[in-house]
GROMACS .gro file of C-alpha atoms in nm:
model
  442
    1UNK     CA    1   8.905  14.387  13.925
    2UNK     CA    2   9.189  14.331  13.681
    3UNK     CA    3   9.199  14.697  13.579
    4UNK     CA    4   9.208  14.802  13.946
    5UNK     CA    5   9.501  14.571  14.014
    6UNK     CA    6   9.687  14.707  13.712
    7UNK     CA    7   9.627  15.064  13.829
    8UNK     CA    8   9.753  14.985  14.179
    9UNK     CA    9  10.055  14.806  14.038
   10UNK     CA   10  10.143  15.106  13.819
   11UNK     CA   11  10.110  15.334  14.123
   12UNK     CA   12  10.314  15.114  14.357
   13UNK     CA   13  10.588  15.001  14.115
   14UNK     CA   14  10.948  15.118  14.140
   15UNK     CA   15  11.051  15.327  13.835
   16UNK     CA   16  11.401  15.177  13.852
   17UNK     CA   17  11.343  14.798  13.875
   18UNK     CA   18  10.980  14.789  13.758
   19UNK     CA   19  10.870  14.563  14.045
   20UNK     CA   20  10.627  14.637  14.326
   21UNK     CA   21  10.811  14.854  14.578
   22UNK     CA   22  11.019  14.674  14.841
   23UNK     CA   23  11.119  14.883  15.145
   24UNK     CA   24  10.956  15.185  14.975
   25UNK     CA   25  11.112  15.529  15.024
   26UNK     CA   26  10.912  15.848  14.952
   27UNK     CA   27  11.114  16.150  14.840
   28UNK     CA   28  11.010  16.510  14.892
   29UNK     CA   29  10.917  16.528  14.523
   30UNK     CA   30  10.660  16.255  14.599
   31UNK     CA   31  10.833  15.998  14.378
   32UNK     CA   32  10.867  15.650  14.525
   33UNK     CA   33  11.154  15.402  14.493
   34UNK     CA   34  11.275  15.078  14.642
   35UNK     CA   35  11.536  15.155  14.904
   36UNK     CA   36  11.791  14.931  14.737
   37UNK     CA   37  11.721  15.079  14.392
   38UNK     CA   38  11.757  15.435  14.525
   39UNK     CA   39  12.084  15.354  14.701
   40UNK     CA   40  12.218  15.200  14.385
   41UNK     CA   41  12.115  15.506  14.184
   42UNK     CA   42  12.269  15.756  14.422
   43UNK     CA   43  12.600  15.585  14.469
   44UNK     CA   44  12.847  15.635  14.759
   45UNK     CA   45  12.784  15.884  15.038
   46UNK     CA   46  12.867  16.241  14.959
   47UNK     CA   47  12.753  16.241  14.597
   48UNK     CA   48  12.460  16.464  14.496
   49UNK     CA   49  12.134  16.291  14.570
   50UNK     CA   50  11.886  16.373  14.296
   51UNK     CA   51  11.552  16.206  14.222
   52UNK     CA   52  11.616  15.957  13.937
   53UNK     CA   53  11.291  16.072  13.772
   54UNK     CA   54  11.268  16.451  13.810
   55UNK     CA   55  11.631  16.520  13.909
   56UNK     CA   56  11.515  16.733  14.203
   57UNK     CA   57  11.777  16.750  14.479
   58UNK     CA   58  11.680  16.549  14.788
   59UNK     CA   59  11.765  16.675  15.134
   60UNK     CA   60  11.724  16.337  15.303
   61UNK     CA   61  12.012  16.246  15.530
   62UNK     CA   62  11.884  15.891  15.575
   63UNK     CA   63  11.655  15.681  15.360
   64UNK     CA   64  11.355  15.594  15.570
   65UNK     CA   65  11.110  15.321  15.469
   66UNK     CA   66  10.749  15.437  15.456
   67UNK     CA   67  10.536  15.199  15.669
   68UNK     CA   68  10.217  15.309  15.493
   69UNK     CA   69  10.358  15.240  15.150
   70UNK     CA   70  10.510  14.912  15.268
   71UNK     CA   71  10.173  14.788  15.396
   72UNK     CA   72  10.003  14.898  15.074
   73UNK     CA   73  10.266  14.715  14.865
   74UNK     CA   74  10.234  14.397  15.072
   75UNK     CA   75   9.856  14.415  15.045
   76UNK     CA   76   9.887  14.449  14.666
   77UNK     CA   77  10.120  14.149  14.649
   78UNK     CA   78   9.876  13.938  14.851
   79UNK     CA   79   9.583  14.038  14.635
   80UNK     CA   80   9.775  13.968  14.314
   81UNK     CA   81   9.877  13.624  14.448
   82UNK     CA   82   9.509  13.548  14.507
   83UNK     CA   83   9.343  13.705  14.207
   84UNK     CA   84   9.588  13.772  13.924
   85UNK     CA   85   9.647  13.457  13.711
   86UNK     CA   86   9.947  13.627  13.550
   87UNK     CA   87  10.119  13.691  13.883
   88UNK     CA   88  10.370  13.475  14.071
   89UNK     CA   89  10.201  13.281  14.349
   90UNK     CA   90  10.499  13.339  14.580
   91UNK     CA   91  10.595  13.701  14.516
   92UNK     CA   92  10.293  13.852  14.344
   93UNK     CA   93  10.511  13.983  14.060
   94UNK     CA   94  10.432  13.941  13.692
   95UNK     CA   95  10.542  13.605  13.551
   96UNK     CA   96  10.843  13.653  13.324
   97UNK     CA   97  11.050  13.331  13.328
   98UNK     CA   98  11.001  12.955  13.297
   99UNK     CA   99  11.156  12.700  13.534
  100UNK     CA  100  11.279  12.388  13.355
  101UNK     CA  101  11.291  12.179  13.672
  102UNK     CA  102  10.938  12.257  13.794
  103UNK     CA  103  10.789  12.312  13.446
  104UNK     CA  104  10.616  12.627  13.571
  105UNK     CA  105  10.635  13.003  13.491
  106UNK     CA  106  10.797  13.218  13.762
  107UNK     CA  107  10.880  13.587  13.821
  108UNK     CA  108  11.216  13.768  13.824
  109UNK     CA  109  11.233  13.756  14.205
  110UNK     CA  110  11.220  13.376  14.195
  111UNK     CA  111  11.577  13.377  14.063
  112UNK     CA  112  11.713  13.433  14.413
  113UNK     CA  113  11.444  13.245  14.608
  114UNK     CA  114  11.544  12.914  14.774
  115UNK     CA  115  11.292  12.725  14.559
  116UNK     CA  116  11.451  12.824  14.229
  117UNK     CA  117  11.800  12.958  14.299
  118UNK     CA  118  11.966  12.647  14.153
  119UNK     CA  119  11.714  12.590  13.875
  120UNK     CA  120  11.746  12.665  13.503
  121UNK     CA  121  11.527  12.962  13.410
  122UNK     CA  122  11.471  13.114  13.069
  123UNK     CA  123  11.232  13.348  12.890
  124UNK     CA  124  10.862  13.272  12.852
  125UNK     CA  125  10.874  13.321  12.476
  126UNK     CA  126  11.153  13.068  12.427
  127UNK     CA  127  10.994  12.832  12.679
  128UNK     CA  128  10.657  12.842  12.507
  129UNK     CA  129  10.818  12.771  12.169
  130UNK     CA  130  11.027  12.480  12.302
  131UNK     CA  131  10.743  12.328  12.503
  132UNK     CA  132  10.503  12.347  12.209
  133UNK     CA  133  10.761  12.170  11.996
  134UNK     CA  134  10.800  11.902  12.263
  135UNK     CA  135  10.424  11.863  12.287
  136UNK     CA  136  10.402  11.842  11.909
  137UNK     CA  137  10.644  11.549  11.913
  138UNK     CA  138  10.453  11.389  12.200
  139UNK     CA  139  10.136  11.397  11.987
  140UNK     CA  140  10.294  11.175  11.721
  141UNK     CA  141  10.258  10.840  11.908
  142UNK     CA  142   9.906  10.938  12.014
  143UNK     CA  143   9.812  11.005  11.652
  144UNK     CA  144   9.971  10.676  11.546
  145UNK     CA  145   9.776  10.494  11.817
  146UNK     CA  146   9.457  10.662  11.699
  147UNK     CA  147   9.528  10.549  11.342
  148UNK     CA  148   9.577  10.190  11.463
  149UNK     CA  149   9.244  10.190  11.643
  150UNK     CA  150   9.063  10.346  11.347
  151UNK     CA  151   9.211  10.086  11.113
  152UNK     CA  152   9.118   9.806  11.355
  153UNK     CA  153   8.765   9.944  11.384
  154UNK     CA  154   8.737   9.954  11.004
  155UNK     CA  155   8.839   9.588  10.992
  156UNK     CA  156   8.577   9.506  11.255
  157UNK     CA  157   8.311   9.694  11.056
  158UNK     CA  158   8.403   9.492  10.750
  159UNK     CA  159   8.400   9.171  10.954
  160UNK     CA  160   8.052   9.255  11.083
  161UNK     CA  161   7.929   9.297  10.726
  162UNK     CA  162   8.094   8.970  10.628
  163UNK     CA  163   7.922   8.792  10.918
  164UNK     CA  164   7.586   8.914  10.788
  165UNK     CA  165   7.676   8.796  10.438
  166UNK     CA  166   7.784   8.458  10.574
  167UNK     CA  167   7.461   8.422  10.768
  168UNK     CA  168   7.245   8.503  10.464
  169UNK     CA  169   7.444   8.269  10.238
  170UNK     CA  170   7.443   7.983  10.489
  171UNK     CA  171   7.070   8.022  10.554
  172UNK     CA  172   6.998   7.986  10.182
  173UNK     CA  173   7.207   7.669  10.163
  174UNK     CA  174   7.035   7.520  10.465
  175UNK     CA  175   6.695   7.592  10.310
  176UNK     CA  176   6.795   7.424   9.983
  177UNK     CA  177   6.909   7.112  10.170
  178UNK     CA  178   6.589   7.094  10.368
  179UNK     CA  179   6.375   7.140  10.055
  180UNK     CA  180   6.518   6.810   9.932
  181UNK     CA  181   6.388   6.636  10.244
  182UNK     CA  182   6.028   6.754  10.191
  183UNK     CA  183   5.773   6.909  10.421
  184UNK     CA  184   5.793   6.674  10.718
  185UNK     CA  185   6.155   6.790  10.785
  186UNK     CA  186   6.059   7.155  10.824
  187UNK     CA  187   6.086   7.146  11.200
  188UNK     CA  188   6.446   7.025  11.176
  189UNK     CA  189   6.517   7.297  10.925
  190UNK     CA  190   6.375   7.565  11.152
  191UNK     CA  191   6.575   7.435  11.446
  192UNK     CA  192   6.901   7.460  11.252
  193UNK     CA  193   6.821   7.808  11.123
  194UNK     CA  194   6.742   7.914  11.478
  195UNK     CA  195   7.083   7.779  11.584
  196UNK     CA  196   7.245   7.979  11.307
  197UNK     CA  197   7.054   8.291  11.411
  198UNK     CA  198   7.166   8.247  11.771
  199UNK     CA  199   7.528   8.221  11.662
  200UNK     CA  200   7.492   8.518  11.431
  201UNK     CA  201   7.349   8.720  11.720
  202UNK     CA  202   7.627   8.609  11.952
  203UNK     CA  203   7.903   8.678  11.700
  204UNK     CA  204   7.749   9.009  11.595
  205UNK     CA  205   7.715   9.107  11.961
  206UNK     CA  206   8.081   9.015  12.013
  207UNK     CA  207   8.187   9.238  11.725
  208UNK     CA  208   7.947   9.510  11.843
  209UNK     CA  209   8.104   9.506  12.191
  210UNK     CA  210   8.450   9.518  12.034
  211UNK     CA  211   8.352   9.814  11.817
  212UNK     CA  212   8.197   9.996  12.116
  213UNK     CA  213   8.516   9.939  12.313
  214UNK     CA  214   8.722  10.077  12.027
  215UNK     CA  215   8.485  10.373  11.999
  216UNK     CA  216   8.562  10.448  12.361
  217UNK     CA  217   8.938  10.423  12.306
  218UNK     CA  218   8.915  10.635  11.991
  219UNK     CA  219   8.700  10.893  12.171
  220UNK     CA  220   8.948  10.907  12.461
  221UNK     CA  221   9.250  10.949  12.235
  222UNK     CA  222   9.070  11.200  12.010
  223UNK     CA  223   8.955  11.400  12.316
  224UNK     CA  224   9.311  11.402  12.450
  225UNK     CA  225   9.447  11.522  12.117
  226UNK     CA  226   9.175  11.788  12.090
  227UNK     CA  227   9.237  11.908  12.447
  228UNK     CA  228   9.613  11.924  12.392
  229UNK     CA  229   9.573  12.115  12.067
  230UNK     CA  230   9.333  12.354  12.244
  231UNK     CA  231   9.592  12.413  12.515
  232UNK     CA  232   9.856  12.480  12.250
  233UNK     CA  233   9.640  12.766  12.116
  234UNK     CA  234   9.627  12.932  12.460
  235UNK     CA  235   9.829  13.235  12.559
  236UNK     CA  236  10.184  13.144  12.660
  237UNK     CA  237  10.143  13.193  13.034
  238UNK     CA  238   9.810  13.012  13.055
  239UNK     CA  239   9.952  12.740  12.835
  240UNK     CA  240  10.262  12.698  13.049
  241UNK     CA  241  10.063  12.706  13.371
  242UNK     CA  242   9.868  12.404  13.249
  243UNK     CA  243  10.165  12.249  13.073
  244UNK     CA  244  10.251  11.996  13.342
  245UNK     CA  245   9.897  11.855  13.339
  246UNK     CA  246   9.883  11.872  12.960
  247UNK     CA  247  10.210  11.685  12.897
  248UNK     CA  248  10.104  11.414  13.144
  249UNK     CA  249   9.815  11.328  12.910
  250UNK     CA  250  10.071  11.215  12.655
  251UNK     CA  251  10.261  10.989  12.894
  252UNK     CA  252   9.998  10.719  12.927
  253UNK     CA  253  10.070  10.411  12.722
  254UNK     CA  254   9.792  10.222  12.553
  255UNK     CA  255   9.788   9.874  12.417
  256UNK     CA  256   9.757   9.832  12.043
  257UNK     CA  257   9.410   9.720  11.930
  258UNK     CA  258   9.362   9.345  11.928
  259UNK     CA  259   9.176   9.167  11.653
  260UNK     CA  260   8.879   8.949  11.741
  261UNK     CA  261   8.947   8.578  11.708
  262UNK     CA  262   8.676   8.320  11.653
  263UNK     CA  263   8.421   8.586  11.560
  264UNK     CA  264   8.310   8.447  11.224
  265UNK     CA  265   8.010   8.221  11.180
  266UNK     CA  266   8.107   7.855  11.226
  267UNK     CA  267   7.973   7.762  10.883
  268UNK     CA  268   8.114   7.411  10.904
  269UNK     CA  269   7.908   7.344  11.217
  270UNK     CA  270   7.584   7.429  11.036
  271UNK     CA  271   7.658   7.276  10.697
  272UNK     CA  272   7.912   7.004  10.765
  273UNK     CA  273   7.762   6.655  10.723
  274UNK     CA  274   7.418   6.810  10.723
  275UNK     CA  275   7.244   6.531  10.533
  276UNK     CA  276   7.419   6.260  10.732
  277UNK     CA  277   7.291   6.409  11.056
  278UNK     CA  278   6.939   6.420  10.913
  279UNK     CA  279   6.978   6.062  10.795
  280UNK     CA  280   6.990   5.952  11.157
  281UNK     CA  281   6.623   6.057  11.170
  282UNK     CA  282   6.534   5.968  10.815
  283UNK     CA  283   6.751   5.702  10.652
  284UNK     CA  284   6.662   5.777  10.294
  285UNK     CA  285   6.832   5.951  10.004
  286UNK     CA  286   7.128   6.078  10.203
  287UNK     CA  287   7.502   6.081  10.155
  288UNK     CA  288   7.784   6.109  10.403
  289UNK     CA  289   8.087   6.333  10.352
  290UNK     CA  290   8.368   6.233  10.588
  291UNK     CA  291   8.565   6.556  10.533
  292UNK     CA  292   8.434   6.910  10.490
  293UNK     CA  293   8.629   7.228  10.425
  294UNK     CA  294   8.611   7.536  10.651
  295UNK     CA  295   8.589   7.845  10.426
  296UNK     CA  296   8.707   8.065  10.715
  297UNK     CA  297   9.046   7.892  10.721
  298UNK     CA  298   9.088   7.801  10.352
  299UNK     CA  299   9.391   7.954  10.177
  300UNK     CA  300   9.326   8.268   9.976
  301UNK     CA  301   9.401   8.092   9.647
  302UNK     CA  302   9.112   7.841   9.697
  303UNK     CA  303   8.739   7.877   9.648
  304UNK     CA  304   8.518   7.640   9.848
  305UNK     CA  305   8.193   7.508   9.702
  306UNK     CA  306   7.863   7.580   9.875
  307UNK     CA  307   7.838   7.226  10.015
  308UNK     CA  308   8.196   7.254  10.153
  309UNK     CA  309   8.313   6.945   9.959
  310UNK     CA  310   8.489   7.099   9.660
  311UNK     CA  311   8.801   7.316   9.658
  312UNK     CA  312   8.871   7.523   9.349
  313UNK     CA  313   9.203   7.693   9.276
  314UNK     CA  314   9.115   8.025   9.117
  315UNK     CA  315   9.371   8.284   9.011
  316UNK     CA  316   9.336   8.598   8.798
  317UNK     CA  317   9.661   8.780   8.736
  318UNK     CA  318   9.858   9.012   8.505
  319UNK     CA  319  10.215   9.137   8.498
  320UNK     CA  320  10.349   9.487   8.436
  321UNK     CA  321  10.703   9.565   8.316
  322UNK     CA  322  10.844   9.832   8.553
  323UNK     CA  323  11.210   9.799   8.456
  324UNK     CA  324  11.403  10.132   8.491
  325UNK     CA  325  11.078  10.321   8.561
  326UNK     CA  326  11.141  10.559   8.853
  327UNK     CA  327  10.780  10.650   8.941
  328UNK     CA  328  10.486  10.415   8.911
  329UNK     CA  329  10.164  10.308   9.084
  330UNK     CA  330  10.008   9.967   9.008
  331UNK     CA  331   9.704   9.784   9.143
  332UNK     CA  332   9.325   9.789   9.114
  333UNK     CA  333   9.061  10.057   9.166
  334UNK     CA  334   8.687  10.065   9.216
  335UNK     CA  335   8.517  10.104   8.876
  336UNK     CA  336   8.306  10.396   9.005
  337UNK     CA  337   8.597  10.630   9.087
  338UNK     CA  338   8.631  10.968   8.917
  339UNK     CA  339   8.886  10.908   8.643
  340UNK     CA  340   8.993  11.273   8.619
  341UNK     CA  341   9.189  11.486   8.862
  342UNK     CA  342   9.396  11.389   9.164
  343UNK     CA  343   9.316  11.102   9.397
  344UNK     CA  344   9.405  10.988   9.746
  345UNK     CA  345   9.536  10.638   9.687
  346UNK     CA  346   9.392  10.454   9.987
  347UNK     CA  347   9.146  10.162  10.018
  348UNK     CA  348   8.892  10.398  10.175
  349UNK     CA  349   8.893  10.598   9.850
  350UNK     CA  350   8.864  10.285   9.634
  351UNK     CA  351   9.232  10.217   9.550
  352UNK     CA  352   9.437   9.907   9.635
  353UNK     CA  353   9.783   9.977   9.497
  354UNK     CA  354  10.159   9.973   9.553
  355UNK     CA  355  10.400  10.238   9.428
  356UNK     CA  356  10.761  10.343   9.365
  357UNK     CA  357  10.851  10.706   9.435
  358UNK     CA  358  11.183  10.870   9.526
  359UNK     CA  359  11.340  10.526   9.537
  360UNK     CA  360  11.093  10.401   9.805
  361UNK     CA  361  10.859  10.106   9.751
  362UNK     CA  362  10.537  10.132   9.955
  363UNK     CA  363  10.190   9.981   9.974
  364UNK     CA  364   9.929  10.258   9.957
  365UNK     CA  365   9.752  10.147  10.275
  366UNK     CA  366   9.645  10.380  10.555
  367UNK     CA  367   9.905  10.457  10.681
  368UNK     CA  368  10.132  10.359  10.393
  369UNK     CA  369  10.346  10.049  10.448
  370UNK     CA  370  10.711  10.018  10.333
  371UNK     CA  371  10.774   9.708  10.117
  372UNK     CA  372  11.059   9.472  10.192
  373UNK     CA  373  11.236   9.463   9.853
  374UNK     CA  374  11.550   9.252   9.832
  375UNK     CA  375  11.620   9.393   9.485
  376UNK     CA  376  11.462   9.617   9.226
  377UNK     CA  377  11.189   9.426   9.041
  378UNK     CA  378  11.177   9.401   8.663
  379UNK     CA  379  10.805   9.328   8.671
  380UNK     CA  380  10.516   9.330   8.916
  381UNK     CA  381  10.254   9.054   8.914
  382UNK     CA  382   9.905   9.149   9.031
  383UNK     CA  383   9.683   8.860   9.148
  384UNK     CA  384   9.317   8.940   9.208
  385UNK     CA  385   9.071   8.722   9.404
  386UNK     CA  386   8.739   8.904   9.404
  387UNK     CA  387   8.555   8.619   9.576
  388UNK     CA  388   8.769   8.672   9.883
  389UNK     CA  389   8.816   9.047   9.838
  390UNK     CA  390   9.195   9.020   9.801
  391UNK     CA  391   9.465   9.151   9.570
  392UNK     CA  392   9.827   9.034   9.603
  393UNK     CA  393  10.147   9.178   9.454
  394UNK     CA  394  10.454   8.968   9.367
  395UNK     CA  395  10.794   9.004   9.215
  396UNK     CA  396  10.767   8.706   8.972
  397UNK     CA  397  11.122   8.604   9.066
  398UNK     CA  398  11.038   8.578   9.437
  399UNK     CA  399  10.791   8.338   9.601
  400UNK     CA  400  10.702   8.562   9.896
  401UNK     CA  401  10.429   8.819   9.831
  402UNK     CA  402  10.529   9.185   9.845
  403UNK     CA  403  10.194   9.288   9.994
  404UNK     CA  404   9.830   9.171  10.011
  405UNK     CA  405   9.517   9.383  10.053
  406UNK     CA  406   9.232   9.188  10.213
  407UNK     CA  407   8.963   9.455  10.229
  408UNK     CA  408   8.823   9.487   9.875
  409UNK     CA  409   8.450   9.538   9.929
  410UNK     CA  410   8.365   9.678   9.585
  411UNK     CA  411   8.149   9.454   9.363
  412UNK     CA  412   8.370   9.539   9.065
  413UNK     CA  413   8.726   9.668   9.028
  414UNK     CA  414   8.949   9.746   8.731
  415UNK     CA  415   9.329   9.738   8.685
  416UNK     CA  416   9.491  10.069   8.780
  417UNK     CA  417   9.816  10.213   8.639
  418UNK     CA  418   9.994  10.546   8.690
  419UNK     CA  419  10.344  10.667   8.596
  420UNK     CA  420  10.539  10.995   8.592
  421UNK     CA  421  10.850  10.854   8.427
  422UNK     CA  422  10.880  10.975   8.066
  423UNK     CA  423  11.189  10.774   7.967
  424UNK     CA  424  11.064  10.428   8.061
  425UNK     CA  425  10.685  10.386   8.033
  426UNK     CA  426  10.493  10.103   8.197
  427UNK     CA  427  10.421   9.806   7.972
  428UNK     CA  428  10.175   9.526   8.031
  429UNK     CA  429  10.361   9.207   7.948
  430UNK     CA  430  10.227   9.002   7.656
  431UNK     CA  431  10.054   8.750   7.873
  432UNK     CA  432   9.685   8.679   7.851
  433UNK     CA  433   9.468   8.759   8.146
  434UNK     CA  434   9.434   8.410   8.292
  435UNK     CA  435   9.158   8.247   8.490
  436UNK     CA  436   9.273   7.894   8.573
  437UNK     CA  437   9.031   7.676   8.770
  438UNK     CA  438   9.156   7.353   8.925
  439UNK     CA  439   8.923   7.131   9.123
  440UNK     CA  440   8.996   6.917   9.426
  441UNK     CA  441   8.699   6.713   9.549
  442UNK     CA  442   8.663   6.633   9.917
   0.00000   0.00000   0.00000
């Protein structure tokens, strides 16, 4: 069908303007022209009237439109409007321009049509290039939104694992307490474990629903990005024909992912005043603790004992002299990383670091986060809390932390250093690695 249309178009096109004949005139040499094109080629009356193609002298006194040819040309235009995707829907001519107002490709004849006479039109090649660039920029916020959801989902995955760890740890503590109360308290023990299991199921289901919701959002955004990129690989005309629908996919605004609140196991509910509550049934060998500590809300610098009655201040830190060094990376890394070759310095790859490069201080998160530095630091203090999976970076002269990673899941990490500055090497300050426990009893 397409080849037949092309053959008809070649046969019924004006050699002068290149369009399908309008008011077709047939010369004695059998060549065909638009009436207007032929008049423009011949010039004023009285001049020799030769065929523009074969130069054969024409004896026509008056240019007469051929009804047969005119019907054939109109039929071709109608068929092209219906069947040819590369033809103008109004005129049936080949699409050659792009309308900025309507965001659609048009033909040369659309220039003078009422629908486009006042519109800005320019070439398809330039239009495709500009529109692809615009679409490329429109993809940026979508990609950023996708990154936010992926990061939030990663946090939820980690929270789900932490909930399981909390449940296992709390169950063991409950069992130890009940062992002290002997066999006849087993039923009470089982009841409390069942309560814990119910909460674990509820909280895990909550996180599961949140993750499924984020999977849907991520799938939607990823599908939109994939569809847009697929459109951008299309031929220019097909791409521009679908451009209005494609660009609309980038206009929708989505809310940033929200973190789940109250999703962790309420450990204090299960362990707080456990023996006192049992004492109401069995008033023997029990003690009452009027205050218990919630490990979910305890500050990162404190460790809470298993019975929730002791708070321990636990800090492990070291300082690195970075004075005058123009390129450095400092932090911790998983002990199992490959120590040769290049690395991608992100938590997902086992690195929790900050860096200075090209005068910019950034935390090597995903995506990287600029650091708010009031002045150039002389040293960087690294404080590691493996029990809470955190590492914090300070300028020793400033109280506020530069950045804190809270997602260390590795069982063992090691200090990490990297520098590309040859004049001023990194130097670990002569300060012993310190582990300073301080106890506060509840």
